[in-house]
Amino acid sequence: MNKKVNLSNYHLSGKMTVPGDKSMSHRAVIFGSLAKGETTIEHFLMGEDCLRTIKAFQEMGVQIEQEGLTVKIISDGVNGLQEPKHPIDFGNSGTTARLLLGVFSGQSFHSVLVGDDSLSKRPMDRVTVPLSLMGAKTDGRVNGKYLPMSIRGGQLKPITYELPVNSAQVKSAILLAGLFTNGKTSVIEPVKTRDHTEKMIGAFGGKIDMDGHTVSIEGGQQLTGTSIKIPGDISSAAFFITAAAITQNSSITISGVGLNETRTGIIDVLKQMGAQLETNVTNHIGDEMVGDITIRTSDLKGTTIAGDMIPRLIDELPLIALAATQAKGVTEIRDAEELRFKETDRIKAVVDVLTRLGANITEVEDGMIIQGGTSLKGAVVPSYGDHRIGMMSAIASLLVVGEVEIENPECINISYPNFFDDLFSIVVRNES
Ligand code: S3P
């Protein structure tokens, strides 16, 4: 059923928190399942994607229990996985599929991966090419490129690999496979991508070496179970940060958000656009910085976003495009062709949805160009089955006269099941 959102007469005010970080929740389950002993994960993101990661390790015999937002894992360690009896369904989750291909590569058993329509169209060769160089045997649809896919791993050999795409998923898959070699595996990344894998391995007693743009891991390490608390997801906070910046009379504080600098591009770009935004570091969880973000209604100006900045805000680009419709002048997003390989082609989807809402936005091969200062209007918009497109459309409703009607809104459960509850908890009706 479509979701009708009418927030044209509301502003944002108050304090809130957001659910646990998606990237870190996946990795905590992966490392917890590879670590010997007991692991407790608090403030876990109970979204569909992260539940897929839990299910996958349960299929491989790892004992995992959920209670509230806490996950408890008991594992025999890095060599304790068992052959899954059925194909593993990864649903919509690219992170689970790609990172687990790294784990499967180190197992002498056979695994079959399937996913939903979106995941079955997303390229897996970016991961299987380096994993095959390490010795994994994979096959899949269209010459091994897509799910359904099968894999048989075993004793792998270490490699040094320069990433041809700026992808933390590819980097992480290789590093995970590196654990199952008997030497040093190095990944060279021309542009730095999120480093949660590197940071989290330390929390599980593992060793990893980061030297400039090269990350190296020694095979044969044992990991040890631990207790970990997942910070709030900046990619989820980004919906409310953007909303407050572009809605009149708004001021909010979001506390307990992960502020890892490989993820805070949205903060830097909004500030560059003139946003009244402050961060206040409150604590560290392991090597991850955590803090509060305060943001007020802001007069934004257009900007250019390209190059090394792109991986630091790749998932937030739809929101930046929305903010840019309200900025003074032109905003140009370039070097973002990776957006075409997300849950949907996010360049096409953002341009289509914002155009329906009245924006002046043009698609280019590697991004989009947005003319600012436009008034948006209500419309029926497709979610493209993409959680971030659905949520962006809901935020747009704060700006439109009338309502935004979102088709297939259930995809939002992939990363943010309580999104609408949290949104409605922070909006206040304007006094007439
Ligand atoms: C993720 C990495 C990014 C991001 C995705 C999560 C991760 O993908 O878009 O939502 O957890 O490693 P790429 O690595 O493909 O850029």
Coordinates of C-alpha atoms and ligand atoms in Angstrom, one line a residue:
M1 CA 0.0 0.0 0.0
N2 CA 1.2 3.5 -0.8
K3 CA 2.3 5.8 2.1
K4 CA 0.9 9.3 2.0
V5 CA 3.0 11.8 3.9
N6 CA 1.8 15.3 4.5
L7 CA 4.2 17.4 6.5
S8 CA 3.9 20.7 4.6
N9 CA 2.8 22.5 7.8
Y10 CA 5.4 21.1 10.1
H11 CA 8.9 22.0 11.4
L12 CA 11.5 19.9 13.3
S13 CA 12.3 20.5 16.9
G14 CA 13.8 18.5 19.8
K15 CA 16.3 15.7 20.5
M16 CA 16.5 12.2 19.1
T17 CA 18.7 9.2 18.5
V18 CA 18.9 6.9 15.5
P19 CA 19.2 3.1 15.1
G20 CA 22.6 1.4 15.1
D21 CA 25.0 1.8 12.1
K22 CA 24.2 -0.6 9.3
S23 CA 27.8 -1.2 8.2
M24 CA 29.0 -1.8 11.7
S25 CA 26.0 -4.0 12.6
H26 CA 26.9 -6.3 9.6
R27 CA 30.6 -6.4 10.6
A28 CA 29.9 -7.1 14.3
V29 CA 27.9 -10.2 13.3
I30 CA 30.6 -11.3 10.9
F31 CA 33.5 -10.9 13.3
G32 CA 31.5 -12.2 16.2
S33 CA 30.8 -15.4 14.2
L34 CA 34.4 -15.8 13.3
A35 CA 35.7 -15.1 16.8
K36 CA 36.1 -17.8 19.4
G37 CA 33.8 -17.5 22.4
E38 CA 30.9 -15.2 23.2
T39 CA 30.1 -11.8 21.6
T40 CA 27.4 -9.4 22.7
I41 CA 26.3 -6.7 20.3
E42 CA 24.2 -3.9 21.7
H43 CA 22.1 -1.3 19.8
F44 CA 22.2 -3.6 16.8
L45 CA 20.3 -2.4 13.7
M46 CA 17.3 -4.8 13.4
G47 CA 16.7 -3.9 9.8
E48 CA 16.1 -6.5 7.1
D49 CA 19.6 -6.3 5.7
C50 CA 21.4 -6.9 9.0
L51 CA 19.0 -9.7 9.9
R52 CA 20.1 -11.4 6.6
T53 CA 23.7 -11.5 7.9
I54 CA 22.5 -13.1 11.2
K55 CA 20.5 -15.7 9.3
A56 CA 23.5 -16.5 7.0
F57 CA 25.7 -17.4 9.9
Q58 CA 22.9 -19.3 11.6
E59 CA 22.7 -21.4 8.4
M60 CA 26.4 -22.1 8.9
G61 CA 25.9 -23.4 12.4
V62 CA 26.8 -20.4 14.5
Q63 CA 24.6 -19.9 17.6
I64 CA 23.1 -16.4 17.4
E65 CA 20.2 -15.1 19.5
Q66 CA 18.4 -11.8 19.4
E67 CA 16.7 -10.0 22.3
G68 CA 15.5 -6.5 21.9
L69 CA 18.3 -4.6 20.2
T70 CA 21.0 -7.0 21.6
V71 CA 22.5 -9.9 19.7
K72 CA 24.4 -12.7 21.4
I73 CA 26.8 -14.9 19.4
I74 CA 28.6 -18.1 20.5
S75 CA 31.1 -19.4 18.0
D76 CA 33.9 -22.0 17.7
G77 CA 36.0 -19.4 16.0
V78 CA 37.5 -18.7 12.6
N79 CA 37.4 -22.4 11.4
G80 CA 34.1 -23.3 13.1
L81 CA 31.7 -22.7 10.2
Q82 CA 29.6 -25.6 8.7
E83 CA 28.4 -26.1 5.2
P84 CA 25.0 -24.5 4.7
K85 CA 22.3 -27.1 3.8
H86 CA 20.3 -24.7 1.7
P87 CA 21.0 -21.8 -0.6
I88 CA 21.4 -18.7 1.5
D89 CA 19.0 -15.8 0.7
F90 CA 20.6 -12.4 1.0
G91 CA 17.4 -10.5 0.1
N92 CA 18.3 -7.0 -0.8
S93 CA 21.6 -6.9 1.1
G94 CA 24.7 -6.1 -1.1
T95 CA 26.9 -5.8 2.0
T96 CA 26.0 -9.2 3.3
A97 CA 26.5 -10.9 -0.1
R98 CA 29.8 -9.2 -0.9
L99 CA 31.4 -9.5 2.5
L100 CA 30.2 -13.1 2.9
L101 CA 31.8 -14.0 -0.4
G102 CA 35.0 -13.2 1.3
V103 CA 34.2 -15.5 4.2
F104 CA 32.9 -18.3 1.9
S105 CA 36.2 -18.1 0.0
G106 CA 38.0 -19.4 3.1
Q107 CA 35.7 -22.4 3.5
S108 CA 36.4 -25.7 1.9
F109 CA 32.6 -26.3 1.6
H110 CA 30.1 -25.3 -1.1
S111 CA 27.7 -22.4 -0.7
V112 CA 24.9 -21.1 -2.9
L113 CA 23.9 -17.4 -2.8
V114 CA 20.5 -16.0 -3.9
G115 CA 18.9 -12.6 -3.6
D116 CA 16.0 -10.5 -4.6
D117 CA 15.5 -8.9 -8.0
S118 CA 17.6 -5.9 -7.1
L119 CA 20.5 -7.8 -5.6
S120 CA 20.4 -10.2 -8.6
K121 CA 21.2 -7.3 -10.8
R122 CA 24.2 -6.0 -8.8
P123 CA 27.7 -6.8 -9.9
M124 CA 29.5 -9.4 -7.9
D125 CA 32.5 -9.7 -10.2
R126 CA 34.2 -6.8 -8.4
V127 CA 34.5 -9.2 -5.5
T128 CA 34.8 -12.6 -7.3
V129 CA 37.7 -11.4 -9.5
P130 CA 40.1 -10.8 -6.6
L131 CA 38.7 -13.8 -4.6
S132 CA 39.4 -16.1 -7.6
L133 CA 43.0 -14.8 -7.7
M134 CA 43.2 -16.0 -4.1
G135 CA 42.0 -19.4 -5.1
A136 CA 38.2 -19.4 -4.6
K137 CA 36.1 -21.1 -7.2
T138 CA 32.9 -19.2 -8.0
D139 CA 30.3 -19.3 -10.7
G140 CA 27.1 -17.4 -11.3
R141 CA 24.6 -16.1 -13.8
V142 CA 25.9 -14.2 -16.9
N143 CA 29.5 -15.5 -16.8
G144 CA 29.8 -15.5 -13.1
K145 CA 28.8 -11.9 -12.6
Y146 CA 25.5 -12.1 -10.9
L147 CA 23.5 -14.0 -8.2
P148 CA 22.4 -16.8 -8.0
M149 CA 26.0 -17.7 -7.5
S150 CA 27.9 -20.7 -6.1
I151 CA 31.2 -20.7 -4.4
R152 CA 33.7 -23.3 -3.0
G153 CA 36.7 -22.0 -1.2
G154 CA 39.6 -23.5 0.7
Q155 CA 43.1 -22.7 1.6
L156 CA 43.7 -19.4 -0.1
K157 CA 46.8 -17.6 -1.1
P158 CA 47.5 -14.0 -0.1
I159 CA 47.4 -11.3 -2.8
T160 CA 48.2 -7.6 -3.1
Y161 CA 45.3 -6.0 -4.9
E162 CA 44.6 -2.4 -6.1
L163 CA 40.9 -1.7 -6.0
P164 CA 39.5 -0.7 -9.5
V165 CA 36.4 0.7 -7.9
N166 CA 36.2 2.7 -4.7
S167 CA 34.3 0.2 -2.6
A168 CA 34.5 -0.7 1.1
Q169 CA 32.5 -3.9 0.4
V170 CA 35.2 -5.1 -2.0
K171 CA 38.0 -4.1 0.3
S172 CA 36.3 -5.9 3.2
A173 CA 35.7 -9.0 1.2
I174 CA 39.4 -9.3 0.4
L175 CA 40.5 -8.6 3.9
L176 CA 38.1 -11.2 5.3
A177 CA 39.4 -13.8 2.8
G178 CA 42.9 -12.7 3.8
L179 CA 42.2 -14.2 7.3
F180 CA 42.1 -17.7 5.6
T181 CA 45.6 -17.4 3.9
N182 CA 49.0 -18.2 5.3
G183 CA 50.6 -14.8 4.5
K184 CA 50.0 -11.1 4.2
T185 CA 47.1 -9.8 2.0
S186 CA 47.2 -6.2 1.1
V187 CA 44.5 -4.0 -0.4
I188 CA 45.5 -0.6 -2.0
E189 CA 42.6 1.8 -2.3
P190 CA 43.2 4.9 -4.5
V191 CA 40.5 6.7 -2.6
K192 CA 39.8 6.0 1.0
T193 CA 36.5 4.2 1.7
R194 CA 34.8 3.5 5.1
D195 CA 37.2 1.7 7.4
H196 CA 34.8 -0.1 9.8
T197 CA 36.2 -3.5 8.9
E198 CA 39.7 -2.3 9.8
K199 CA 38.6 -0.7 13.0
M200 CA 36.4 -3.5 14.2
I201 CA 38.9 -6.3 13.7
G202 CA 41.0 -4.7 16.4
A203 CA 38.0 -4.9 18.8
F204 CA 38.0 -8.7 18.3
G205 CA 41.8 -8.9 19.1
G206 CA 42.9 -9.1 15.5
K207 CA 45.8 -7.3 13.9
I208 CA 45.6 -5.1 10.8
D209 CA 48.0 -2.7 9.4
M210 CA 46.9 0.6 7.8
D211 CA 49.6 2.5 6.0
G212 CA 48.4 5.4 3.9
H213 CA 46.2 3.9 1.2
T214 CA 47.3 0.3 1.9
V215 CA 45.6 -2.0 4.3
S216 CA 47.2 -5.3 5.2
I217 CA 46.1 -8.3 7.1
E218 CA 48.0 -11.5 8.2
G219 CA 46.2 -14.8 7.7
G220 CA 45.9 -17.5 10.4
Q221 CA 44.9 -15.1 13.2
Q222 CA 42.5 -16.1 15.9
L223 CA 39.8 -13.6 16.9
T224 CA 38.3 -13.5 20.3
G225 CA 34.6 -12.7 21.2
T226 CA 33.9 -9.4 22.8
S227 CA 31.2 -6.9 23.8
I228 CA 30.5 -4.1 21.4
K229 CA 27.9 -1.2 21.2
I230 CA 27.0 0.0 17.8
P231 CA 26.8 3.8 17.5
G232 CA 23.9 5.5 15.7
D233 CA 24.0 5.4 11.9
I234 CA 25.1 8.7 10.3
S235 CA 23.4 7.6 7.1
S236 CA 20.1 7.4 9.0
A237 CA 20.8 10.6 11.0
A238 CA 21.4 12.3 7.6
F239 CA 17.6 12.2 6.8
F240 CA 16.8 14.4 9.8
I241 CA 20.0 16.5 9.5
T242 CA 18.9 17.4 5.9
A243 CA 15.3 17.9 7.0
A244 CA 16.2 20.4 9.7
A245 CA 18.5 22.3 7.4
I246 CA 15.9 22.8 4.7
T247 CA 12.7 23.3 6.8
Q248 CA 11.8 26.7 8.3
N249 CA 12.1 27.2 12.1
S250 CA 13.8 23.9 12.8
S251 CA 16.5 23.0 15.3
I252 CA 17.3 19.4 16.4
T253 CA 20.0 17.5 18.2
I254 CA 20.7 13.9 17.3
S255 CA 22.9 12.1 19.9
G256 CA 25.1 9.0 19.9
V257 CA 25.9 9.2 16.2
G258 CA 29.0 7.5 14.7
L259 CA 31.3 10.2 13.5
N260 CA 34.0 8.1 11.7
E261 CA 35.6 10.5 9.3
T262 CA 35.2 8.1 6.4
R263 CA 31.4 8.6 6.8
T264 CA 31.1 12.3 7.7
G265 CA 31.1 13.8 4.2
I266 CA 27.5 14.8 4.6
I267 CA 28.5 17.1 7.5
D268 CA 31.4 18.6 5.6
V269 CA 29.4 19.3 2.5
L270 CA 26.4 20.7 4.3
K271 CA 28.7 23.1 6.2
Q272 CA 30.4 24.0 2.9
M273 CA 26.8 24.8 1.7
G274 CA 26.4 27.1 4.6
A275 CA 24.5 24.9 7.1
Q276 CA 24.4 25.9 10.8
L277 CA 25.6 22.5 12.1
E278 CA 27.8 21.6 15.1
T279 CA 29.2 18.3 16.2
N280 CA 30.2 17.5 19.7
V281 CA 32.3 14.4 20.3
T282 CA 31.0 12.6 23.4
N283 CA 32.9 9.3 23.5
H284 CA 34.7 6.6 21.5
I285 CA 33.5 3.0 21.0
G286 CA 36.7 1.1 20.3
D287 CA 38.3 3.2 17.6
E288 CA 35.0 4.7 16.4
M289 CA 34.3 8.3 17.3
V290 CA 30.7 9.0 18.6
G291 CA 29.0 12.4 19.2
D292 CA 26.0 14.7 19.0
I293 CA 25.0 16.6 15.9
T294 CA 23.0 19.9 16.2
I295 CA 21.5 21.4 13.1
R296 CA 19.3 24.4 12.5
T297 CA 17.4 25.8 9.5
S298 CA 20.0 27.2 7.2
D299 CA 20.4 29.3 4.1
L300 CA 22.2 27.0 1.8
K301 CA 24.2 27.8 -1.3
G302 CA 25.1 25.5 -4.2
T303 CA 28.4 23.6 -4.3
T304 CA 30.4 21.0 -6.3
I305 CA 30.9 17.5 -4.9
A306 CA 33.4 15.3 -6.6
G307 CA 36.6 13.2 -6.3
D308 CA 37.7 11.9 -2.9
M309 CA 34.6 13.3 -1.2
I310 CA 32.3 10.8 -3.0
P311 CA 32.9 7.6 -0.9
R312 CA 32.5 9.7 2.3
L313 CA 28.9 10.4 1.5
I314 CA 28.0 7.9 -1.2
D315 CA 24.7 6.9 0.5
E316 CA 23.8 10.5 1.3
L317 CA 23.9 11.9 -2.2
P318 CA 20.1 11.6 -2.7
L319 CA 19.7 13.8 0.3
I320 CA 22.3 16.3 -0.8
A321 CA 20.4 16.5 -4.1
L322 CA 17.2 17.3 -2.2
A323 CA 19.0 19.9 -0.1
A324 CA 20.4 21.4 -3.3
T325 CA 16.9 22.1 -4.7
Q326 CA 16.6 24.6 -1.8
A327 CA 20.1 26.1 -2.1
K328 CA 21.0 29.4 -3.8
G329 CA 22.7 28.6 -7.1
V330 CA 23.8 25.4 -8.8
T331 CA 25.0 22.2 -7.2
E332 CA 27.0 19.7 -9.2
I333 CA 27.6 16.1 -8.2
R334 CA 30.3 14.4 -10.2
D335 CA 32.5 11.2 -10.0
A336 CA 29.5 9.4 -8.5
E337 CA 28.9 6.7 -11.2
E338 CA 28.9 4.1 -8.3
L339 CA 25.4 5.3 -7.6
R340 CA 24.3 3.4 -10.6
F341 CA 25.2 0.1 -8.9
K342 CA 23.3 0.6 -5.6
E343 CA 19.9 -0.9 -4.7
T344 CA 18.7 0.8 -7.8
D345 CA 20.4 3.2 -10.3
R346 CA 20.3 6.0 -7.8
I347 CA 21.2 8.7 -10.4
K348 CA 18.1 7.8 -12.4
A349 CA 15.9 7.3 -9.4
V350 CA 16.8 10.6 -7.7
V351 CA 16.5 12.6 -10.9
D352 CA 13.1 11.0 -11.6
V353 CA 11.7 11.4 -8.1
L354 CA 12.9 15.0 -7.6
T355 CA 11.6 16.0 -11.1
R356 CA 8.2 14.6 -10.3
L357 CA 8.3 16.8 -7.2
G358 CA 9.1 19.9 -9.2
A359 CA 12.9 20.1 -9.0
N360 CA 15.1 21.3 -11.8
I361 CA 17.6 18.5 -12.0
T362 CA 19.6 17.0 -14.9
E363 CA 21.1 13.6 -15.1
V364 CA 24.7 13.3 -16.2
E365 CA 26.7 10.1 -16.7
D366 CA 28.6 10.4 -13.4
G367 CA 26.1 12.4 -11.3
M368 CA 23.6 15.2 -11.5
I369 CA 23.2 18.9 -11.7
I370 CA 20.6 20.7 -9.6
Q371 CA 19.4 24.3 -10.0
G372 CA 18.6 25.6 -6.6
G373 CA 15.8 27.8 -5.3
T374 CA 12.9 25.7 -6.6
S375 CA 9.5 25.2 -4.9
L376 CA 8.5 21.6 -4.7
K377 CA 5.0 20.3 -5.1
G378 CA 3.2 17.1 -4.0
A379 CA 3.3 14.0 -6.3
V380 CA 3.0 10.3 -6.4
V381 CA 6.6 8.9 -6.4
P382 CA 8.0 5.4 -6.9
S383 CA 10.5 4.2 -4.2
Y384 CA 12.2 2.0 -6.8
G385 CA 12.3 -0.6 -4.0
D386 CA 15.2 1.4 -2.6
H387 CA 15.0 2.4 1.1
R388 CA 17.0 5.5 0.7
I389 CA 14.9 6.8 -2.2
G390 CA 11.7 6.1 -0.2
M391 CA 13.0 8.0 2.9
M392 CA 14.3 10.9 0.8
S393 CA 10.8 11.3 -0.6
A394 CA 9.3 11.4 2.9
I395 CA 11.7 14.1 3.9
A396 CA 10.8 16.1 0.7
S397 CA 7.2 16.2 2.0
L398 CA 8.3 18.9 4.5
L399 CA 8.9 21.2 1.6
V400 CA 5.9 20.6 -0.6
V401 CA 2.5 22.1 -0.7
G402 CA 0.2 19.1 -0.5
E403 CA 1.3 15.5 0.1
V404 CA 3.9 13.1 -1.2
E405 CA 2.6 9.6 -1.9
I406 CA 5.3 7.0 -1.8
E407 CA 4.8 3.7 -3.7
N408 CA 6.1 0.5 -2.2
P409 CA 7.3 2.2 1.0
E410 CA 8.0 -1.2 2.7
C411 CA 11.5 -1.2 1.4
I412 CA 12.3 1.3 4.1
N413 CA 12.4 -1.6 6.5
I414 CA 15.7 -2.6 4.9
S415 CA 17.7 -0.1 6.9
Y416 CA 15.2 1.8 9.1
P417 CA 12.1 -0.1 10.3
N418 CA 11.1 2.8 12.7
F419 CA 11.8 5.6 10.3
F420 CA 8.2 7.0 10.3
D421 CA 7.9 6.8 14.1
D422 CA 11.2 8.7 14.5
L423 CA 10.2 11.2 11.9
F424 CA 6.8 11.9 13.5
S425 CA 8.4 12.1 16.9
I426 CA 10.6 15.1 15.8
V427 CA 8.1 17.1 13.8
V428 CA 5.9 19.8 15.3
R429 CA 2.9 21.5 13.7
N430 CA 3.4 25.2 12.7
E431 CA 1.3 27.7 14.7
S432 CA -1.1 29.3 12.3
Ligands
S3P1 C1 28.9 -0.3 2.6 C2 29.7 0.3 1.6 C3 29.1 1.1 0.5 C4 27.7 1.6 0.9 C5 26.8 0.5 1.4 C6 27.4 -0.1 2.7 C7 29.6 -1.2 3.5 O1 29.0 0.3 -0.7 O2 27.1 2.2 -0.2 O3 25.5 1.1 1.8 O4 29.0 -1.5 4.6 O5 30.7 -1.6 3.3 P1 30.3 0.2 -1.6 O6 31.3 -0.5 -0.9 O7 29.8 -0.7 -2.8 O8 30.6 1.6 -2.1

